[in-house]
Amino acid sequence: MFDVQKVRADFPILKQEVNGKPLVYFDNGATSQTPQQVIDTIVDYYSRYNANIHRGVHTLSQLATDAYEIARTKIQYHFNAKHSYEIILTSGTTESINLVANGFASILQKGDEIIVSALEHHSNIVPWQMLCEHTGAVLKVIPMSMEGELLMEAYDALLSNKTKLVFCNHISNALGTINPIESIIKKAHEVGAAVLIDGAQACPHLKPDVQALNVDFYVASAHKMCGPTGVGMLYGKEEWLRKLPPYKGGGEMIATVSFEKTTYADLPHKFEAGTPNICGGIAFGAAVDYMNHIGFDAIAKQEQELLEYGTQKLQEIEGVTIYGPSDLTKKASVISFNVEGIHPYDIGTIIDKLGIAVRTGHHCAQPIMDFFKIPGTIRASFAFYNTKEEIDIFVEAVKKAKTMLS
């Protein structure tokens, strides 16, 4: 049985007060909180076996190397990658996307086409724009509806034998929309295009199976999954990872170096130049363990109940507009909304004084806000450790802010 109070006890930060009020943390879309089990892993590393990896014969180096590679294997199993070396440990989703974009700079030619969705985070737009500027490739966009869903008939029309790469997020960070990535991947493959899926917002809520999806690249960040900041992963099919050139030069990614020629290390080290975030990688593995211990079925059930309850309560407030799919089975646990006549920043500032953390602004998704002709939204994003009682506090705070600002 899922016991939310028992789960909350794992998160030290949730016990504190902010501005004299109990913390209500509804900014999980930006970063999740970290359980004591993961914090203990970080402390254990720095207290007991802090050393560089893959390079030393001494005991601490071997302990650190083993722990780091065990974490890679945990991540492999979690995402069901075929091989552990298909998991490249990076600084996060943004670096993972840039790694792939950099690799395609040597593959794309002028006139080739790449497709992005209208629901993307800036980190899944800007690197591809830079790639187009460098190669002469053409960027095309899958449009969205007023419901915040992709127009799949338009996607079908965009695909052609010129399409070389398609990329979209699994779940929108700004609206919570769950995109039909299975269909997106299948249709792209039918025209010979590769597919990258940004899973940053999906991985806290569900458990992707990269082999079942048949996706070419899938990226994620640990800090969205109860892990530390500054670490994430790129899954890539072996055939693609062998085809792409190294992203950075330096130590660890080499096989041999001379002033005449350098040869590169095998996967995954080919893409992991320099000393990595060793502790972060190990803690990423611990975070994966923690979330699997909670169970993704339990996580999904709890978060869906919060989404339904929060949506109902906010809709009772006059003047509230919620953006994104009205069918809540097509959304993750995000409510992105505005109050008529009030700037989202003003609401966010007032409810912060009441101890409530939400995100306000464009959420690094300016094209979405431009589509709706709004400056931004108030985004409440829930995690499995949140409660309906917290939603009640949040809704009352929004009502109070509305009264003050009207």
Short mmCIF file of C-alpha atoms in Angstrom, two decimals:
data_model
loop_
_atom_site.label_atom_id
_atom_site.label_comp_id
_atom_site.label_asym_id
_atom_site.label_seq_id
_atom_site.Cartn_x
_atom_site.Cartn_y
_atom_site.Cartn_z
CA MET A 1 0.00 0.00 0.00
CA PHE A 2 1.24 3.48 -0.90
CA ASP A 3 1.58 5.56 2.27
CA VAL A 4 2.23 9.16 1.27
CA GLN A 5 3.13 10.26 4.81
CA LYS A 6 5.71 7.49 5.07
CA VAL A 7 7.13 8.54 1.70
CA ARG A 8 7.23 12.20 2.74
CA ALA A 9 9.33 11.24 5.75
CA ASP A 10 12.10 10.26 3.30
CA PHE A 11 12.45 13.90 2.15
CA PRO A 12 14.11 16.14 4.76
CA ILE A 13 13.36 19.36 2.85
CA LEU A 14 9.60 18.84 3.11
CA LYS A 15 9.77 19.27 6.90
CA GLN A 16 10.86 22.90 6.74
CA GLU A 17 8.95 26.17 6.80
CA VAL A 18 9.21 28.95 4.21
CA ASN A 19 8.23 32.46 5.29
CA GLY A 20 6.86 31.00 8.49
CA LYS A 21 4.57 28.55 6.68
CA PRO A 22 4.96 24.80 6.03
CA LEU A 23 6.61 24.32 2.65
CA VAL A 24 4.27 23.29 -0.16
CA TYR A 25 6.55 22.32 -3.03
CA PHE A 26 4.77 22.33 -6.39
CA ASP A 27 7.77 23.05 -8.63
CA ASN A 28 8.64 19.43 -9.35
CA GLY A 29 8.67 20.08 -13.10
CA ALA A 30 11.77 22.22 -12.58
CA THR A 31 13.44 19.81 -10.16
CA SER A 32 12.24 17.12 -7.81
CA GLN A 33 13.30 16.84 -4.20
CA THR A 34 15.91 14.36 -2.98
CA PRO A 35 15.19 11.54 -0.51
CA GLN A 36 17.47 10.76 2.42
CA GLN A 37 18.50 7.48 0.76
CA VAL A 38 20.06 9.40 -2.15
CA ILE A 39 21.58 12.02 0.16
CA ASP A 40 23.18 9.19 2.16
CA THR A 41 24.69 7.80 -1.05
CA ILE A 42 26.30 11.18 -1.78
CA VAL A 43 27.67 11.49 1.75
CA ASP A 44 28.96 7.90 1.65
CA TYR A 45 30.88 8.54 -1.57
CA TYR A 46 32.66 11.65 -0.27
CA SER A 47 33.19 10.13 3.17
CA ARG A 48 34.47 6.71 2.17
CA TYR A 49 35.75 6.28 -1.40
CA ASN A 50 36.14 9.66 -3.13
CA ALA A 51 38.58 8.98 -5.98
CA ASN A 52 38.85 9.32 -9.74
CA ILE A 53 37.57 6.44 -11.84
CA HIS A 54 38.85 4.17 -14.61
CA ARG A 55 42.43 5.33 -14.00
CA GLY A 56 43.75 4.06 -10.71
CA VAL A 57 44.84 0.65 -9.47
CA HIS A 58 44.47 1.74 -5.85
CA THR A 59 41.53 0.55 -3.78
CA LEU A 60 39.53 3.78 -3.60
CA SER A 61 39.68 4.25 -7.38
CA GLN A 62 38.52 0.70 -7.92
CA LEU A 63 35.64 1.15 -5.45
CA ALA A 64 34.56 4.37 -7.14
CA THR A 65 34.84 2.83 -10.62
CA ASP A 66 32.77 -0.18 -9.60
CA ALA A 67 30.07 2.00 -8.02
CA TYR A 68 29.92 4.27 -11.08
CA GLU A 69 29.62 1.39 -13.53
CA ILE A 70 27.05 -0.37 -11.34
CA ALA A 71 25.00 2.85 -11.50
CA ARG A 72 25.26 2.80 -15.29
CA THR A 73 23.94 -0.76 -15.28
CA LYS A 74 21.04 0.24 -13.01
CA ILE A 75 20.12 2.98 -15.47
CA GLN A 76 20.43 0.51 -18.36
CA TYR A 77 18.02 -1.91 -16.71
CA HIS A 78 15.63 0.88 -15.75
CA PHE A 79 15.29 2.06 -19.35
CA ASN A 80 15.68 -1.47 -20.75
CA ALA A 81 18.62 -0.62 -22.99
CA LYS A 82 20.13 -3.65 -24.68
CA HIS A 83 23.69 -2.85 -23.56
CA SER A 84 25.13 -0.82 -20.69
CA TYR A 85 27.44 0.97 -23.14
CA GLU A 86 24.37 2.43 -24.86
CA ILE A 87 23.95 4.59 -21.73
CA ILE A 88 26.14 7.70 -21.93
CA LEU A 89 26.32 9.61 -18.65
CA THR A 90 26.19 13.36 -19.26
CA SER A 91 25.56 16.56 -17.29
CA GLY A 92 21.86 16.33 -18.09
CA THR A 93 19.21 16.44 -20.79
CA THR A 94 20.56 19.61 -22.40
CA GLU A 95 24.06 18.21 -22.87
CA SER A 96 22.63 14.93 -24.14
CA ILE A 97 20.67 16.76 -26.85
CA ASN A 98 23.68 18.89 -27.78
CA LEU A 99 25.82 15.76 -28.04
CA VAL A 100 23.48 14.28 -30.63
CA ALA A 101 23.09 17.59 -32.49
CA ASN A 102 26.86 17.94 -32.65
CA GLY A 103 27.15 14.44 -34.06
CA PHE A 104 24.60 15.10 -36.80
CA ALA A 105 26.59 18.13 -37.93
CA SER A 106 28.82 15.68 -39.82
CA ILE A 107 25.85 13.75 -41.25
CA LEU A 108 23.32 16.32 -42.43
CA GLN A 109 23.63 18.08 -45.78
CA LYS A 110 22.12 21.23 -47.21
CA GLY A 111 18.44 20.69 -47.95
CA ASP A 112 17.99 17.83 -45.50
CA GLU A 113 15.01 18.30 -43.19
CA ILE A 114 14.62 17.85 -39.46
CA ILE A 115 11.35 18.04 -37.56
CA VAL A 116 10.64 19.42 -34.09
CA SER A 117 7.32 19.70 -32.27
CA ALA A 118 5.68 22.96 -31.22
CA LEU A 119 5.64 21.74 -27.60
CA GLU A 120 9.37 21.75 -27.00
CA HIS A 121 11.56 23.13 -24.24
CA HIS A 122 14.18 25.55 -25.54
CA SER A 123 16.87 22.91 -25.02
CA ASN A 124 15.16 20.80 -27.70
CA ILE A 125 14.85 23.74 -30.11
CA VAL A 126 17.99 25.86 -29.97
CA PRO A 127 20.61 23.12 -30.60
CA TRP A 128 18.73 22.09 -33.75
CA GLN A 129 18.48 25.67 -34.97
CA MET A 130 22.24 25.95 -34.51
CA LEU A 131 22.65 22.68 -36.40
CA CYS A 132 20.58 24.02 -39.30
CA GLU A 133 22.66 27.21 -39.42
CA HIS A 134 25.81 25.09 -39.59
CA THR A 135 24.65 22.52 -42.16
CA GLY A 136 22.00 24.25 -44.25
CA ALA A 137 19.38 21.73 -43.13
CA VAL A 138 15.78 22.92 -42.84
CA LEU A 139 13.84 22.92 -39.55
CA LYS A 140 10.13 22.12 -39.74
CA VAL A 141 7.61 22.28 -36.90
CA ILE A 142 4.71 19.97 -35.98
CA PRO A 143 1.92 22.42 -35.07
CA MET A 144 -0.27 22.16 -31.97
CA SER A 145 -3.97 22.59 -31.25
CA MET A 146 -5.64 24.93 -28.76
CA GLU A 147 -5.92 21.85 -26.52
CA GLY A 148 -2.13 21.72 -26.38
CA GLU A 149 -1.87 18.55 -28.44
CA LEU A 150 0.20 17.88 -31.56
CA LEU A 151 -1.63 17.83 -34.90
CA MET A 152 -0.61 14.40 -36.13
CA GLU A 153 -2.08 14.82 -39.62
CA ALA A 154 0.23 17.80 -40.06
CA TYR A 155 3.14 15.64 -38.88
CA ASP A 156 2.29 13.07 -41.54
CA ALA A 157 2.38 15.80 -44.17
CA LEU A 158 5.81 17.03 -43.02
CA LEU A 159 7.48 13.63 -43.33
CA SER A 160 9.33 12.83 -46.57
CA ASN A 161 12.46 11.15 -47.85
CA LYS A 162 14.23 14.42 -47.00
CA THR A 163 13.49 13.94 -43.28
CA LYS A 164 16.63 12.82 -41.46
CA LEU A 165 15.79 13.42 -37.80
CA VAL A 166 12.67 13.94 -35.70
CA PHE A 167 12.73 15.12 -32.10
CA CYS A 168 10.05 15.86 -29.55
CA ASN A 169 9.44 15.62 -25.85
CA HIS A 170 7.71 12.64 -24.29
CA ILE A 171 5.78 14.98 -21.98
CA SER A 172 5.55 18.77 -22.27
CA ASN A 173 7.13 20.61 -19.36
CA ALA A 174 4.84 23.63 -19.89
CA LEU A 175 1.47 21.91 -20.35
CA GLY A 176 1.91 18.32 -19.16
CA THR A 177 0.77 16.95 -22.54
CA ILE A 178 1.73 13.30 -23.08
CA ASN A 179 2.78 13.07 -26.72
CA PRO A 180 2.03 10.00 -28.90
CA ILE A 181 5.69 9.12 -29.25
CA GLU A 182 5.08 5.52 -30.33
CA SER A 183 3.33 6.77 -33.47
CA ILE A 184 5.86 9.57 -33.97
CA ILE A 185 8.76 7.09 -33.86
CA LYS A 186 7.10 4.52 -36.12
CA LYS A 187 6.19 7.05 -38.81
CA ALA A 188 9.66 8.63 -38.76
CA HIS A 189 11.29 5.25 -39.22
CA GLU A 190 9.05 4.56 -42.22
CA VAL A 191 10.82 7.38 -44.08
CA GLY A 192 14.26 6.41 -42.75
CA ALA A 193 14.57 9.19 -40.15
CA ALA A 194 16.12 8.83 -36.72
CA VAL A 195 14.21 9.96 -33.61
CA LEU A 196 15.33 11.65 -30.38
CA ILE A 197 12.86 11.80 -27.49
CA ASP A 198 13.35 14.30 -24.66
CA GLY A 199 12.26 12.31 -21.62
CA ALA A 200 13.17 14.86 -18.95
CA GLN A 201 9.55 15.43 -17.90
CA ALA A 202 8.38 11.86 -18.50
CA CYS A 203 10.87 9.88 -16.44
CA PRO A 204 9.62 11.11 -13.02
CA HIS A 205 6.15 9.77 -13.84
CA LEU A 206 6.59 6.64 -15.94
CA LYS A 207 9.16 4.02 -16.91
CA PRO A 208 10.16 4.22 -20.59
CA ASP A 209 11.23 1.02 -22.37
CA VAL A 210 13.60 2.18 -25.10
CA GLN A 211 13.67 -1.17 -26.86
CA ALA A 212 9.87 -1.44 -26.95
CA LEU A 213 9.70 2.15 -28.22
CA ASN A 214 12.38 1.36 -30.81
CA VAL A 215 13.66 4.89 -30.27
CA ASP A 216 17.10 5.89 -31.57
CA PHE A 217 17.93 8.37 -28.78
CA TYR A 218 16.28 9.03 -25.43
CA VAL A 219 17.51 11.63 -22.93
CA ALA A 220 16.80 12.36 -19.26
CA SER A 221 18.07 14.22 -16.18
CA ALA A 222 18.62 12.78 -12.71
CA HIS A 223 17.37 15.87 -10.87
CA LYS A 224 13.85 15.34 -12.21
CA MET A 225 13.94 11.79 -10.78
CA CYS A 226 14.82 12.41 -7.11
CA GLY A 227 18.52 12.52 -7.95
CA PRO A 228 21.19 15.24 -7.89
CA THR A 229 21.64 18.10 -10.33
CA GLY A 230 24.38 18.10 -12.94
CA VAL A 231 23.99 14.54 -14.19
CA GLY A 232 21.79 12.82 -16.73
CA MET A 233 21.91 10.30 -19.50
CA LEU A 234 21.73 9.77 -23.22
CA TYR A 235 20.49 6.43 -24.46
CA GLY A 236 21.52 5.77 -28.03
CA LYS A 237 21.21 2.69 -30.17
CA GLU A 238 24.65 1.15 -30.58
CA GLU A 239 24.60 1.60 -34.37
CA TRP A 240 24.06 5.35 -33.98
CA LEU A 241 26.58 5.84 -31.18
CA ARG A 242 29.25 4.14 -33.29
CA LYS A 243 28.35 6.34 -36.26
CA LEU A 244 28.46 9.68 -34.42
CA PRO A 245 31.85 11.36 -33.83
CA PRO A 246 33.07 12.21 -30.30
CA TYR A 247 31.47 15.28 -28.75
CA LYS A 248 34.43 16.50 -26.69
CA GLY A 249 38.13 15.79 -26.76
CA GLY A 250 40.31 15.08 -23.75
CA GLY A 251 41.07 12.38 -21.24
CA GLU A 252 39.08 9.17 -20.91
CA MET A 253 37.63 9.29 -24.45
CA ILE A 254 40.89 8.23 -26.11
CA ALA A 255 42.42 4.87 -26.91
CA THR A 256 45.84 6.21 -27.99
CA VAL A 257 47.30 9.69 -28.38
CA SER A 258 50.30 10.85 -30.35
CA PHE A 259 51.05 14.18 -31.98
CA GLU A 260 50.46 12.51 -35.32
CA LYS A 261 47.10 10.84 -34.57
CA THR A 262 44.59 10.07 -31.82
CA THR A 263 42.32 7.05 -31.74
CA TYR A 264 39.15 6.99 -29.71
CA ALA A 265 37.97 4.75 -26.92
CA ASP A 266 35.11 2.33 -27.34
CA LEU A 267 31.59 3.01 -26.09
CA PRO A 268 30.55 4.50 -23.73
CA HIS A 269 33.85 6.28 -23.01
CA LYS A 270 34.03 7.74 -26.53
CA PHE A 271 31.48 10.34 -25.36
CA GLU A 272 32.63 10.80 -21.76
CA ALA A 273 35.69 13.04 -21.90
CA GLY A 274 37.28 14.22 -18.66
CA THR A 275 36.50 13.47 -15.06
CA PRO A 276 32.74 12.96 -14.86
CA ASN A 277 30.33 13.84 -12.08
CA ILE A 278 31.27 10.61 -10.32
CA CYS A 279 29.21 11.15 -7.21
CA GLY A 280 26.30 12.36 -9.32
CA GLY A 281 26.35 9.25 -11.47
CA ILE A 282 26.40 6.97 -8.43
CA ALA A 283 23.57 8.96 -6.83
CA PHE A 284 21.60 8.77 -10.10
CA GLY A 285 21.70 5.00 -9.71
CA ALA A 286 20.49 5.33 -6.11
CA ALA A 287 17.63 7.57 -7.23
CA VAL A 288 16.56 5.01 -9.82
CA ASP A 289 16.59 2.38 -7.07
CA TYR A 290 14.46 4.60 -4.84
CA MET A 291 11.82 5.31 -7.47
CA ASN A 292 11.60 1.66 -8.43
CA HIS A 293 11.19 0.77 -4.75
CA ILE A 294 8.23 3.15 -4.55
CA GLY A 295 6.94 1.65 -7.81
CA PHE A 296 5.85 3.49 -10.92
CA ASP A 297 2.31 2.11 -10.77
CA ALA A 298 1.94 3.66 -7.31
CA ILE A 299 3.57 6.89 -8.50
CA ALA A 300 1.21 7.15 -11.48
CA LYS A 301 -1.87 6.48 -9.37
CA GLN A 302 -0.97 9.05 -6.72
CA GLU A 303 -0.07 11.73 -9.25
CA GLN A 304 -3.19 11.16 -11.36
CA GLU A 305 -5.35 11.62 -8.26
CA LEU A 306 -3.52 14.87 -7.48
CA LEU A 307 -3.94 16.08 -11.06
CA GLU A 308 -7.68 15.39 -11.06
CA TYR A 309 -8.21 16.90 -7.62
CA GLY A 310 -6.12 20.00 -8.31
CA THR A 311 -7.81 20.59 -11.67
CA GLN A 312 -11.25 20.35 -10.11
CA LYS A 313 -10.40 22.76 -7.28
CA LEU A 314 -8.80 25.35 -9.55
CA GLN A 315 -11.68 25.25 -12.00
CA GLU A 316 -13.97 26.34 -9.15
CA ILE A 317 -12.15 29.70 -9.02
CA GLU A 318 -13.79 32.26 -11.27
CA GLY A 319 -11.47 33.62 -13.97
CA VAL A 320 -9.03 30.68 -14.00
CA THR A 321 -7.95 29.35 -17.42
CA ILE A 322 -6.09 26.03 -17.54
CA TYR A 323 -3.91 25.33 -20.58
CA GLY A 324 -3.28 21.90 -22.08
CA PRO A 325 -5.44 18.84 -22.71
CA SER A 326 -8.82 18.80 -21.00
CA ASP A 327 -8.71 15.00 -21.13
CA LEU A 328 -6.59 14.36 -18.04
CA THR A 329 -5.58 10.89 -19.25
CA LYS A 330 -3.48 12.74 -21.85
CA LYS A 331 -1.62 14.78 -19.21
CA ALA A 332 1.04 14.23 -16.60
CA SER A 333 0.75 15.88 -13.18
CA VAL A 334 1.10 19.49 -14.35
CA ILE A 335 -1.49 22.26 -14.16
CA SER A 336 -0.52 25.34 -16.14
CA PHE A 337 -2.99 28.18 -15.61
CA ASN A 338 -3.67 31.90 -15.39
CA VAL A 339 -6.10 34.08 -13.48
CA GLU A 340 -7.93 36.57 -15.67
CA GLY A 341 -6.51 40.09 -15.50
CA ILE A 342 -3.55 39.15 -13.26
CA HIS A 343 0.05 38.59 -14.31
CA PRO A 344 1.32 35.12 -13.35
CA TYR A 345 4.39 36.58 -11.63
CA ASP A 346 2.17 38.52 -9.25
CA ILE A 347 0.30 35.38 -8.18
CA GLY A 348 3.56 33.48 -7.78
CA THR A 349 5.10 36.22 -5.63
CA ILE A 350 2.17 36.38 -3.24
CA ILE A 351 1.75 32.64 -2.74
CA ASP A 352 5.50 32.32 -2.13
CA LYS A 353 4.95 34.50 0.93
CA LEU A 354 2.52 31.78 2.04
CA GLY A 355 5.16 29.06 1.72
CA ILE A 356 4.10 27.72 -1.69
CA ALA A 357 6.63 27.08 -4.44
CA VAL A 358 5.31 27.14 -8.01
CA ARG A 359 6.92 28.18 -11.28
CA THR A 360 5.76 31.27 -13.16
CA GLY A 361 6.81 32.49 -16.59
CA HIS A 362 7.30 30.88 -19.99
CA HIS A 363 8.94 27.72 -18.58
CA CYS A 364 11.66 27.79 -21.29
CA ALA A 365 8.87 27.20 -23.82
CA GLN A 366 8.29 30.65 -25.33
CA PRO A 367 6.74 29.35 -28.58
CA ILE A 368 3.92 27.76 -26.55
CA MET A 369 3.20 31.03 -24.75
CA ASP A 370 3.29 32.92 -28.06
CA PHE A 371 0.78 30.44 -29.48
CA PHE A 372 -1.67 31.18 -26.66
CA LYS A 373 -0.79 34.91 -26.79
CA ILE A 374 0.07 35.05 -23.09
CA PRO A 375 3.21 36.22 -21.23
CA GLY A 376 3.44 32.98 -19.29
CA THR A 377 1.54 30.79 -16.86
CA ILE A 378 1.49 29.70 -13.25
CA ARG A 379 2.63 26.09 -13.26
CA ALA A 380 1.86 23.74 -10.39
CA SER A 381 3.68 20.46 -10.96
CA PHE A 382 3.05 17.58 -8.56
CA ALA A 383 5.15 14.64 -7.43
CA PHE A 384 4.14 11.43 -5.71
CA TYR A 385 5.09 12.89 -2.31
CA ASN A 386 2.56 15.71 -2.60
CA THR A 387 -0.90 15.55 -1.01
CA LYS A 388 -4.46 16.74 -1.53
CA GLU A 389 -4.13 18.74 1.69
CA GLU A 390 -1.29 20.67 0.08
CA ILE A 391 -3.50 21.34 -2.94
CA ASP A 392 -6.17 22.75 -0.62
CA ILE A 393 -3.60 25.13 0.90
CA PHE A 394 -2.43 26.11 -2.59
CA VAL A 395 -5.95 26.78 -3.91
CA GLU A 396 -6.80 28.95 -0.89
CA ALA A 397 -3.57 30.87 -1.47
CA VAL A 398 -4.50 31.50 -5.11
CA LYS A 399 -7.91 32.76 -3.99
CA LYS A 400 -6.25 35.09 -1.49
CA ALA A 401 -3.80 36.38 -4.10
CA LYS A 402 -6.65 36.95 -6.55
CA THR A 403 -8.57 38.98 -3.94
CA MET A 404 -5.50 41.07 -3.13
CA LEU A 405 -4.68 41.77 -6.78
CA SER A 406 -8.19 42.34 -8.16
#
